[in-house]
Short mmCIF file of C-alpha atoms in Angstrom, two decimals:
data_model
loop_
_atom_site.label_atom_id
_atom_site.label_comp_id
_atom_site.label_asym_id
_atom_site.label_seq_id
_atom_site.Cartn_x
_atom_site.Cartn_y
_atom_site.Cartn_z
CA UNK S 1 18.54 84.68 -1.80
CA UNK S 2 16.84 84.42 1.31
CA UNK S 3 15.52 82.34 3.95
CA UNK S 4 11.96 83.15 3.23
CA UNK S 5 12.43 82.59 -0.62
CA UNK S 6 11.87 78.79 0.67
CA UNK S 7 7.57 78.89 0.54
CA UNK S 8 7.93 79.30 -2.90
CA UNK S 9 9.65 76.11 -3.06
CA UNK S 10 7.22 73.06 -4.61
CA UNK S 11 7.32 69.07 -3.92
CA UNK S 12 8.16 67.85 -7.21
CA UNK S 13 9.22 64.56 -8.43
CA UNK S 14 6.36 62.48 -7.98
CA UNK S 15 6.64 58.74 -8.75
CA UNK S 16 4.04 56.96 -11.44
CA UNK S 17 2.33 53.64 -9.00
CA UNK S 18 1.13 51.17 -11.44
CA UNK S 19 -2.93 52.26 -11.75
CA UNK S 20 -4.06 48.38 -9.66
CA UNK S 21 -1.17 49.21 -6.94
CA UNK S 22 0.69 45.81 -7.29
CA UNK S 23 3.44 46.00 -5.20
CA UNK S 24 5.74 43.25 -7.78
CA UNK S 25 5.49 46.26 -10.72
CA UNK S 26 8.21 47.61 -8.15
CA UNK S 27 10.22 45.61 -9.86
CA UNK S 28 10.38 47.17 -13.41
CA UNK S 29 10.22 51.02 -11.61
CA UNK S 30 13.76 50.49 -10.77
CA UNK S 31 13.25 50.51 -7.15
CA UNK S 32 14.62 47.58 -5.17
CA UNK S 33 12.77 45.73 -2.33
CA UNK S 34 13.93 43.10 0.29
CA UNK S 35 12.38 40.33 0.86
CA UNK S 36 10.02 38.53 2.60
CA UNK S 37 11.04 41.24 5.52
CA UNK S 38 7.91 41.82 6.19
CA UNK S 39 6.56 39.55 8.55
CA UNK S 40 7.91 38.95 11.93
CA UNK S 41 6.04 36.23 14.81
CA UNK S 42 4.73 38.04 17.40
CA UNK S 43 4.36 35.85 20.50
CA UNK S 44 1.99 38.51 23.00
CA UNK S 45 -1.39 37.44 23.89
CA UNK S 46 -4.66 39.48 21.49
CA UNK S 47 -7.49 39.21 19.78
CA UNK S 48 -7.11 36.31 17.36
CA UNK S 49 -4.38 33.46 17.42
CA UNK S 50 -0.01 34.12 15.50
CA UNK S 51 -0.41 33.34 11.97
CA UNK S 52 2.12 31.58 10.20
CA UNK S 53 3.85 33.71 6.82
CA UNK S 54 2.33 31.12 4.14
CA UNK S 55 -1.07 32.18 5.40
CA UNK S 56 -0.39 35.39 6.58
CA UNK S 57 1.03 36.29 3.14
CA UNK S 58 -2.28 34.78 1.49
CA UNK S 59 -4.46 37.61 2.93
CA UNK S 60 -2.44 40.05 2.94
CA UNK S 61 -0.54 39.50 -0.43
CA UNK S 62 -4.73 40.13 -1.78
CA UNK S 63 -5.80 43.96 -2.41
CA UNK S 64 -9.42 42.97 -1.52
CA UNK S 65 -9.10 40.45 0.85
CA UNK S 66 -7.52 43.73 2.52
CA UNK S 67 -10.26 45.82 1.75
CA UNK S 68 -12.87 43.95 3.05
CA UNK S 69 -10.39 42.76 6.33
CA UNK S 70 -12.03 43.63 9.95
CA UNK S 71 -9.59 45.19 11.95
CA UNK S 72 -9.11 44.50 15.96
CA UNK S 73 -8.92 46.91 18.48
CA UNK S 74 -5.73 47.71 19.66
CA UNK S 75 -4.63 46.33 22.88
CA UNK S 76 -3.52 49.43 25.25
CA UNK S 77 -1.36 50.01 27.83
CA UNK S 78 0.88 53.24 28.99
CA UNK S 79 4.70 52.98 30.26
CA UNK S 80 5.59 55.42 33.04
CA UNK S 81 8.86 56.82 33.51
CA UNK S 82 10.34 59.04 35.38
CA UNK S 83 12.26 62.18 33.49
CA UNK S 84 15.69 63.24 35.58
CA UNK S 85 16.87 66.78 35.07
CA UNK S 86 18.12 70.05 35.80
CA UNK S 87 15.11 73.29 36.15
CA UNK S 88 16.06 76.65 35.97
CA UNK S 89 17.76 76.66 39.49
CA UNK S 90 20.32 74.43 38.02
CA UNK S 91 18.21 71.72 40.59
CA UNK S 92 17.52 68.31 40.17
CA UNK S 93 13.38 67.51 39.05
CA UNK S 94 11.84 64.54 38.69
CA UNK S 95 8.95 64.78 35.93
CA UNK S 96 6.17 61.82 36.21
CA UNK S 97 5.32 61.05 32.17
CA UNK S 98 2.92 58.28 31.15
CA UNK S 99 3.19 57.14 27.50
CA UNK S 100 0.40 55.26 25.52
CA UNK S 101 1.60 52.30 24.23
CA UNK S 102 -0.60 50.11 21.46
CA UNK S 103 -0.75 47.12 19.67
CA UNK S 104 -2.64 45.47 17.25
CA UNK S 105 -4.02 41.82 16.79
CA UNK S 106 -0.71 38.93 15.10
CA UNK S 107 -2.87 39.08 10.92
CA UNK S 108 -3.75 42.98 11.29
CA UNK S 109 -0.07 43.58 12.48
CA UNK S 110 1.15 42.17 9.29
CA UNK S 111 -0.91 43.75 7.27
CA UNK S 112 0.35 47.26 8.71
CA UNK S 113 4.04 45.65 8.21
CA UNK S 114 3.37 44.55 4.62
CA UNK S 115 1.77 47.84 3.47
CA UNK S 116 5.00 49.99 5.34
CA UNK S 117 7.10 47.66 3.35
CA UNK S 118 5.52 47.84 -0.14
CA UNK S 119 5.59 52.31 0.24
CA UNK S 120 8.65 52.56 2.17
CA UNK S 121 10.99 52.95 -0.88
CA UNK S 122 8.52 55.21 -2.88
CA UNK S 123 9.02 57.24 0.73
CA UNK S 124 12.80 56.68 0.38
CA UNK S 125 12.91 57.55 -3.37
CA UNK S 126 11.30 60.85 -2.68
CA UNK S 127 13.97 60.69 -0.36
CA UNK S 128 16.62 60.43 -2.42
CA UNK S 129 15.13 63.58 -5.26
CA UNK S 130 15.11 65.39 -2.05
CA UNK S 131 18.85 65.16 -1.40
CA UNK S 132 16.69 65.05 1.54
CA UNK S 133 18.19 61.00 2.94
CA UNK S 134 21.45 62.97 5.42
CA UNK S 135 18.74 64.94 7.18
CA UNK S 136 16.07 62.24 8.19
CA UNK S 137 16.97 60.16 10.75
CA UNK S 138 14.14 58.25 12.17
CA UNK S 139 12.65 54.76 12.37
CA UNK S 140 14.33 54.12 8.52
CA UNK S 141 16.72 51.60 8.45
CA UNK S 142 20.65 53.19 7.64
CA UNK S 143 22.86 51.54 9.88
CA UNK S 144 23.71 53.99 12.61
CA UNK S 145 22.60 54.78 16.00
CA UNK S 146 21.84 57.58 17.52
CA UNK S 147 25.60 57.63 18.81
CA UNK S 148 26.21 58.12 15.13
CA UNK S 149 23.40 61.20 14.64
CA UNK S 150 24.48 63.16 17.57
CA UNK S 151 28.05 63.36 16.51
CA UNK S 152 27.55 63.53 12.71
CA UNK S 153 25.75 66.48 14.01
CA UNK S 154 28.23 67.97 16.79
CA UNK S 155 30.49 67.63 14.17
CA UNK S 156 28.07 69.69 11.60
CA UNK S 157 28.55 72.88 14.05
CA UNK S 158 32.03 72.82 14.71
CA UNK S 159 32.02 72.63 10.55
CA UNK S 160 29.77 75.61 10.33
CA UNK S 161 31.06 77.93 13.07
CA UNK S 162 35.16 77.49 12.44
CA UNK S 163 33.49 78.76 7.90
CA UNK S 164 31.14 81.46 9.14
CA UNK S 165 32.78 82.27 12.48
CA UNK S 166 30.27 80.92 14.46
CA UNK S 167 27.33 79.41 14.31
CA UNK S 168 22.88 79.22 16.45
CA UNK S 169 22.26 75.03 16.87
CA UNK S 170 17.76 75.66 17.21
CA UNK S 171 16.73 72.62 18.49
CA UNK S 172 12.28 72.17 18.06
CA UNK S 173 10.50 69.23 20.17
CA UNK S 174 7.32 69.04 18.85
CA UNK S 175 3.94 68.58 20.89
CA UNK S 176 1.89 65.66 21.43
CA UNK S 177 3.21 64.60 17.77
CA UNK S 178 1.21 60.81 17.26
CA UNK S 179 -1.34 62.59 18.65
CA UNK S 180 -1.78 65.38 16.59
CA UNK S 181 -1.63 64.56 12.81
CA UNK S 182 -3.84 65.76 11.09
CA UNK S 183 -6.15 63.06 8.98
CA UNK S 184 -6.95 64.93 6.57
CA UNK S 185 -3.45 65.78 6.04
CA UNK S 186 -2.14 62.24 6.80
CA UNK S 187 -4.47 60.87 3.60
CA UNK S 188 -3.23 63.16 1.29
CA UNK S 189 -0.08 62.27 2.05
CA UNK S 190 -0.02 59.04 2.41
CA UNK S 191 -2.14 60.27 -1.79
CA UNK S 192 1.45 61.67 -2.68
CA UNK S 193 3.84 59.34 -1.95
CA UNK S 194 1.56 56.19 -4.63
CA UNK S 195 1.24 59.48 -6.79
CA UNK S 196 -2.89 59.27 -6.84
CA UNK S 197 -5.50 61.47 -6.03
CA UNK S 198 -7.54 58.45 -3.90
CA UNK S 199 -6.77 55.75 -1.55
CA UNK S 200 -7.35 52.67 -3.84
CA UNK S 201 -9.48 50.36 -1.17
CA UNK S 202 -7.42 48.59 0.64
CA UNK S 203 -5.16 51.12 1.14
CA UNK S 204 -8.03 53.27 2.38
CA UNK S 205 -8.74 50.08 4.87
CA UNK S 206 -5.86 50.03 6.09
CA UNK S 207 -6.00 54.06 6.65
CA UNK S 208 -9.16 54.20 7.89
CA UNK S 209 -8.01 51.67 10.74
CA UNK S 210 -5.62 53.93 11.64
CA UNK S 211 -7.40 57.28 12.00
CA UNK S 212 -10.64 55.97 13.05
CA UNK S 213 -8.78 53.65 15.15
CA UNK S 214 -10.46 51.84 18.63
CA UNK S 215 -8.71 50.58 22.09
CA UNK S 216 -9.15 48.75 24.48
CA UNK S 217 -7.37 49.41 27.96
CA UNK S 218 -5.64 45.72 28.71
CA UNK S 219 -5.82 46.03 32.65
CA UNK S 220 -8.90 46.28 32.23
CA UNK S 221 -9.47 43.95 29.53
CA UNK S 222 -7.39 41.09 31.44
CA UNK S 223 -9.60 42.27 34.79
CA UNK S 224 -12.28 41.30 32.61
CA UNK S 225 -11.95 37.69 30.86
CA UNK S 226 -9.51 36.68 34.22
CA UNK S 227 -6.64 36.33 33.28
CA UNK S 228 -3.67 36.98 34.86
CA UNK S 229 -1.09 39.43 34.56
CA UNK S 230 1.92 38.08 35.84
CA UNK S 231 1.12 34.99 33.39
CA UNK S 232 -0.82 35.60 30.65
CA UNK S 233 -0.37 33.06 29.05
CA UNK S 234 -1.39 30.08 31.45
CA UNK S 235 -2.02 27.64 27.71
CA UNK S 236 -4.04 30.56 26.68
CA UNK S 237 -3.02 30.94 22.20
CA UNK S 238 -5.61 34.14 22.48
CA UNK S 239 -7.01 36.46 24.78
CA UNK S 240 -10.44 35.15 24.32
CA UNK S 241 -12.75 33.43 21.30
CA UNK S 242 -14.55 35.58 18.92
CA UNK S 243 -17.56 34.18 20.35
CA UNK S 244 -16.70 35.74 23.47
CA UNK S 245 -15.25 38.78 21.87
CA UNK S 246 -18.66 40.24 20.43
CA UNK S 247 -20.75 38.59 23.86
CA UNK S 248 -17.84 39.99 27.17
CA UNK S 249 -16.08 42.21 24.92
CA UNK S 250 -18.17 44.30 22.75
CA UNK S 251 -21.88 44.72 25.80
CA UNK S 252 -18.67 45.57 28.38
CA UNK S 253 -18.38 49.19 26.66
CA UNK S 254 -14.12 47.91 27.03
CA UNK S 255 -13.77 49.62 23.83
CA UNK S 256 -12.88 53.01 22.90
CA UNK S 257 -12.68 54.77 19.41
CA UNK S 258 -11.42 57.26 18.29
CA UNK S 259 -13.35 60.31 17.55
CA UNK S 260 -11.19 62.88 16.89
CA UNK S 261 -10.15 64.03 13.58
CA UNK S 262 -6.20 63.55 14.14
CA UNK S 263 -4.19 61.11 15.90
CA UNK S 264 -3.38 57.41 15.52
CA UNK S 265 -2.04 54.86 18.02
CA UNK S 266 1.90 54.52 18.92
CA UNK S 267 3.29 50.50 18.70
CA UNK S 268 1.42 49.77 14.80
CA UNK S 269 4.14 48.46 12.33
CA UNK S 270 3.95 51.25 10.06
CA UNK S 271 2.85 54.46 12.69
CA UNK S 272 6.39 55.64 12.98
CA UNK S 273 6.28 55.71 8.79
CA UNK S 274 3.41 56.80 8.71
CA UNK S 275 5.25 60.51 11.10
CA UNK S 276 7.50 59.97 8.40
CA UNK S 277 5.50 60.63 5.59
CA UNK S 278 2.62 63.05 6.82
CA UNK S 279 6.14 65.51 7.40
CA UNK S 280 7.44 64.62 3.80
CA UNK S 281 6.65 68.04 2.32
CA UNK S 282 7.40 70.16 5.31
CA UNK S 283 10.92 68.06 5.68
CA UNK S 284 12.01 68.90 1.70
CA UNK S 285 10.53 72.36 2.48
CA UNK S 286 12.97 72.88 5.78
CA UNK S 287 15.66 71.25 3.00
CA UNK S 288 15.68 73.74 0.23
CA UNK S 289 15.67 76.59 2.96
CA UNK S 290 18.66 75.45 5.03
CA UNK S 291 20.50 74.88 1.85
CA UNK S 292 19.99 78.99 0.71
CA UNK S 293 21.90 79.95 3.34
CA UNK S 294 24.67 77.01 4.06
CA UNK S 295 23.14 75.58 6.93
CA UNK S 296 21.72 71.56 7.59
CA UNK S 297 17.99 70.63 8.98
CA UNK S 298 18.26 66.79 10.87
CA UNK S 299 14.91 65.83 11.57
CA UNK S 300 15.06 62.94 14.43
CA UNK S 301 10.92 62.54 14.98
CA UNK S 302 9.81 65.23 16.80
CA UNK S 303 13.35 66.44 17.64
CA UNK S 304 14.82 68.73 15.08
CA UNK S 305 17.50 70.23 14.75
CA UNK S 306 18.65 73.07 12.75
CA UNK S 307 22.56 74.26 12.47
CA UNK S 308 22.00 78.40 10.68
CA UNK S 309 24.85 81.23 10.83
CA UNK S 310 23.20 83.33 13.56
CA UNK S 311 22.35 86.02 11.41
CA UNK S 312 19.51 84.02 10.37
CA UNK S 313 18.56 82.85 14.33
CA UNK S 314 15.65 84.60 14.28
CA UNK S 315 14.44 84.13 11.07
CA UNK S 316 14.52 80.13 10.25
CA UNK S 317 12.43 80.64 14.06
CA UNK S 318 9.61 82.34 12.84
CA UNK S 319 9.56 80.64 9.43
CA UNK S 320 9.43 76.70 10.79
CA UNK S 321 6.72 77.98 13.18
CA UNK S 322 4.39 79.22 10.67
CA UNK S 323 4.92 75.66 7.98
CA UNK S 324 4.23 73.59 11.41
CA UNK S 325 1.28 75.52 11.54
CA UNK S 326 0.01 74.73 8.29
CA UNK S 327 0.34 70.72 9.55
CA UNK S 328 -1.92 71.44 12.38
CA UNK S 329 0.70 71.07 15.18
CA UNK S 330 2.84 72.92 17.08
CA UNK S 331 6.34 73.33 18.97
CA UNK S 332 7.12 72.25 22.46
CA UNK S 333 7.96 75.94 23.87
CA UNK S 334 9.78 74.43 27.39
CA UNK S 335 11.80 72.20 25.12
CA UNK S 336 12.92 74.72 22.52
CA UNK S 337 16.98 74.95 23.08
CA UNK S 338 18.43 78.15 20.65
CA UNK S 339 22.90 77.42 21.63
CA UNK S 340 25.35 80.49 20.21
CA UNK S 341 28.48 78.86 19.02
CA UNK S 342 30.73 81.51 18.78
CA UNK S 343 35.75 80.88 17.94
CA UNK S 344 36.81 82.92 20.84
CA UNK S 345 40.77 83.49 21.72
CA UNK S 346 41.54 79.90 19.27
CA UNK S 347 38.22 78.38 21.45
CA UNK S 348 35.02 77.33 20.26
CA UNK S 349 31.82 77.31 22.39
CA UNK S 350 28.78 77.44 23.30
CA UNK S 351 26.67 80.52 25.57
CA UNK S 352 24.54 76.95 26.68
CA UNK S 353 25.55 73.48 25.98
CA UNK S 354 23.23 71.91 23.36
CA UNK S 355 21.10 68.79 24.25
CA UNK S 356 20.63 66.51 21.22
CA UNK S 357 20.24 62.85 21.13
CA UNK S 358 20.91 61.71 25.09
CA UNK S 359 24.08 64.21 24.82
CA UNK S 360 25.52 67.54 25.62
CA UNK S 361 28.31 69.50 23.38
CA UNK S 362 29.53 72.97 24.62
CA UNK S 363 32.07 73.13 21.19
CA UNK S 364 34.76 71.48 23.19
CA UNK S 365 33.63 68.66 25.00
CA UNK S 366 30.51 65.60 24.15
CA UNK S 367 28.73 64.62 27.63
CA UNK S 368 26.17 61.88 28.54
CA UNK S 369 22.97 63.99 29.79
CA UNK S 370 22.83 63.39 33.37
CA UNK S 371 19.77 62.93 32.99
CA UNK S 372 20.74 59.39 31.42
CA UNK S 373 23.31 58.70 34.21
CA UNK S 374 20.58 59.67 37.27
CA UNK S 375 18.71 57.17 35.01
CA UNK S 376 21.19 54.42 34.89
CA UNK S 377 21.82 54.43 38.70
CA UNK S 378 18.57 54.49 39.74
CA UNK S 379 18.12 51.48 37.61
CA UNK S 380 20.99 49.90 38.47
CA UNK S 381 19.95 50.18 42.80
CA UNK S 382 16.65 49.04 42.08
CA UNK S 383 18.27 46.10 39.92
CA UNK S 384 19.86 45.36 42.89
CA UNK S 385 17.91 45.57 45.27
CA UNK S 386 15.55 43.08 43.42
CA UNK S 387 18.67 40.73 43.64
CA UNK S 388 18.77 40.57 47.35
CA UNK S 389 15.61 40.04 47.83
CA UNK S 390 14.49 36.95 45.85
CA UNK S 391 18.28 35.95 47.44
CA UNK S 392 16.23 35.73 50.87
CA UNK S 393 12.86 34.65 49.88
CA UNK S 394 15.21 31.87 47.94
CA UNK S 395 17.39 31.33 50.77
CA UNK S 396 14.98 30.87 53.26
CA UNK S 397 13.68 27.85 51.56
CA UNK S 398 16.83 26.49 51.52
CA UNK S 399 17.47 26.47 55.18
CA UNK S 400 13.80 25.22 55.23
CA UNK S 401 14.86 21.74 53.31
CA UNK S 402 17.59 21.78 55.31
CA UNK S 403 19.70 23.42 52.46
CA UNK S 404 23.32 25.54 51.86
CA UNK S 405 21.97 29.08 52.05
CA UNK S 406 23.79 31.17 48.55
CA UNK S 407 25.75 33.65 47.77
CA UNK S 408 24.44 36.71 45.96
CA UNK S 409 23.90 36.31 42.37
CA UNK S 410 26.52 38.11 40.63
CA UNK S 411 26.88 37.32 36.89
CA UNK S 412 23.40 39.31 35.71
CA UNK S 413 24.14 41.60 37.60
CA UNK S 414 27.15 42.63 36.11
CA UNK S 415 25.22 41.91 32.16
CA UNK S 416 22.78 44.30 33.17
CA UNK S 417 25.30 47.26 34.91
CA UNK S 418 28.97 46.73 33.73
CA UNK S 419 30.66 46.89 31.08
CA UNK S 420 31.21 43.19 31.49
CA UNK S 421 27.23 42.89 29.46
CA UNK S 422 26.61 42.59 26.27
CA UNK S 423 24.22 45.43 25.18
CA UNK S 424 24.03 47.72 28.31
CA UNK S 425 24.09 51.65 29.30
CA UNK S 426 28.00 51.55 29.68
CA UNK S 427 28.34 49.54 26.87
CA UNK S 428 27.02 51.90 24.84
CA UNK S 429 28.29 54.70 27.08
CA UNK S 430 31.49 53.44 25.87
CA UNK S 431 30.18 53.04 22.48
CA UNK S 432 29.84 56.45 22.94
CA UNK S 433 32.89 57.63 24.03
CA UNK S 434 34.71 55.73 20.91
CA UNK S 435 33.12 56.66 18.18
CA UNK S 436 32.53 60.84 19.82
CA UNK S 437 36.23 59.87 21.62
CA UNK S 438 35.37 61.84 24.00
CA UNK S 439 37.60 61.63 27.12
CA UNK S 440 34.96 63.50 29.17
CA UNK S 441 32.51 60.39 28.78
CA UNK S 442 34.61 58.13 30.28
CA UNK S 443 35.61 60.13 33.01
CA UNK S 444 31.76 59.88 33.35
CA UNK S 445 31.79 56.38 32.98
CA UNK S 446 34.65 55.61 35.43
CA UNK S 447 32.77 55.71 39.11
CA UNK S 448 30.06 53.58 37.93
CA UNK S 449 31.86 50.83 38.85
CA UNK S 450 32.70 51.66 41.90
CA UNK S 451 28.91 52.74 42.50
CA UNK S 452 27.72 49.10 41.13
CA UNK S 453 30.47 47.37 44.34
CA UNK S 454 29.24 49.94 47.07
CA UNK S 455 25.22 49.15 45.97
CA UNK S 456 25.99 44.88 46.13
CA UNK S 457 28.72 45.21 49.25
CA UNK S 458 25.24 47.32 51.08
#
């Protein structure tokens, strides 16, 4: 059989759901649900106050109440990051990037969490029935990290390469994933998950709040309400009262509505789950297609990896693009990687190292990406400089009141930037080196201790 036979594949094995969509009916359907893990206390400021689990449960477990609920606008801000990479001329380059983050009001967040909680078992059952459990990696409780996922993929490359005398790893990245999810297709995916021709009123209310959502820029909001960005709480329990929301926030045109027929906010407790169900039929199709040719498919959010026999390289690439176009999303051509791995003279090597989930693999060695090491070094330098400035400032105060100056406080520095800490980049790298049995990663990490000491002594 050939790869394009997969075009005839149709989804099957839909789940049945009680007409009332009562989540308690799941137990009778053989679907295991965890206890009340939908509730998580959030301490940030928003338009409403934090609510207890008991209070939240009374509201979110009543479909009529959810259907009539008025959702507050998301509060929005951007995370600025600098990505360090090597360009086509093998020169170090820096790319600036702003990632928008939106966070929902407290009660709204509990509603999103709860609906994610009751829909997840249905999605997981479809993954099991379609043999997709090993393929879909992100936003699922698998007890694994990207280190595990990357290592499994590299082992799969080697296994398939040895089987066929070589293989090709093809990595695709979707452009603006969350911003381009088509609302009609997302609704169809949601209906498919619950095996219904339409969304019940409560589900539709949640869907509508995430597609026709509103947002308010955090910085502008705080400025309008005279809230300090450095000490926002200051005896506050909410950003403003409902009266202030109606009379101050609304009239000042701070609320921006999403008028497009695509896009959902990044940051809500259900957004990641929705991105997965949006791709479900595509995932099923890809899984069926690669099985026909003895290949493997992985997807980590918008990052896809196909490991295929070399002769199917061009056929697969065109097939994937065609199916993604049906979802109204596009591949980022600047992030597409095609790497051939060949067995030659008792060695297994690639024409160029494959980048996957923060690691590089050339068939023999596994390395941490140089960009990650550079990012760590820059953060380490900034952290130590800040610690030194803090020390100078405090010592000035101590000297002015007749106390002896103190030396640089190193404990937190070591906790954040060395193997002496609990969770940091170095410990992450050491964990990866151990799991992947990579002497090359250990060699990469070894000089970082000396760099840390040198920066401290400056």
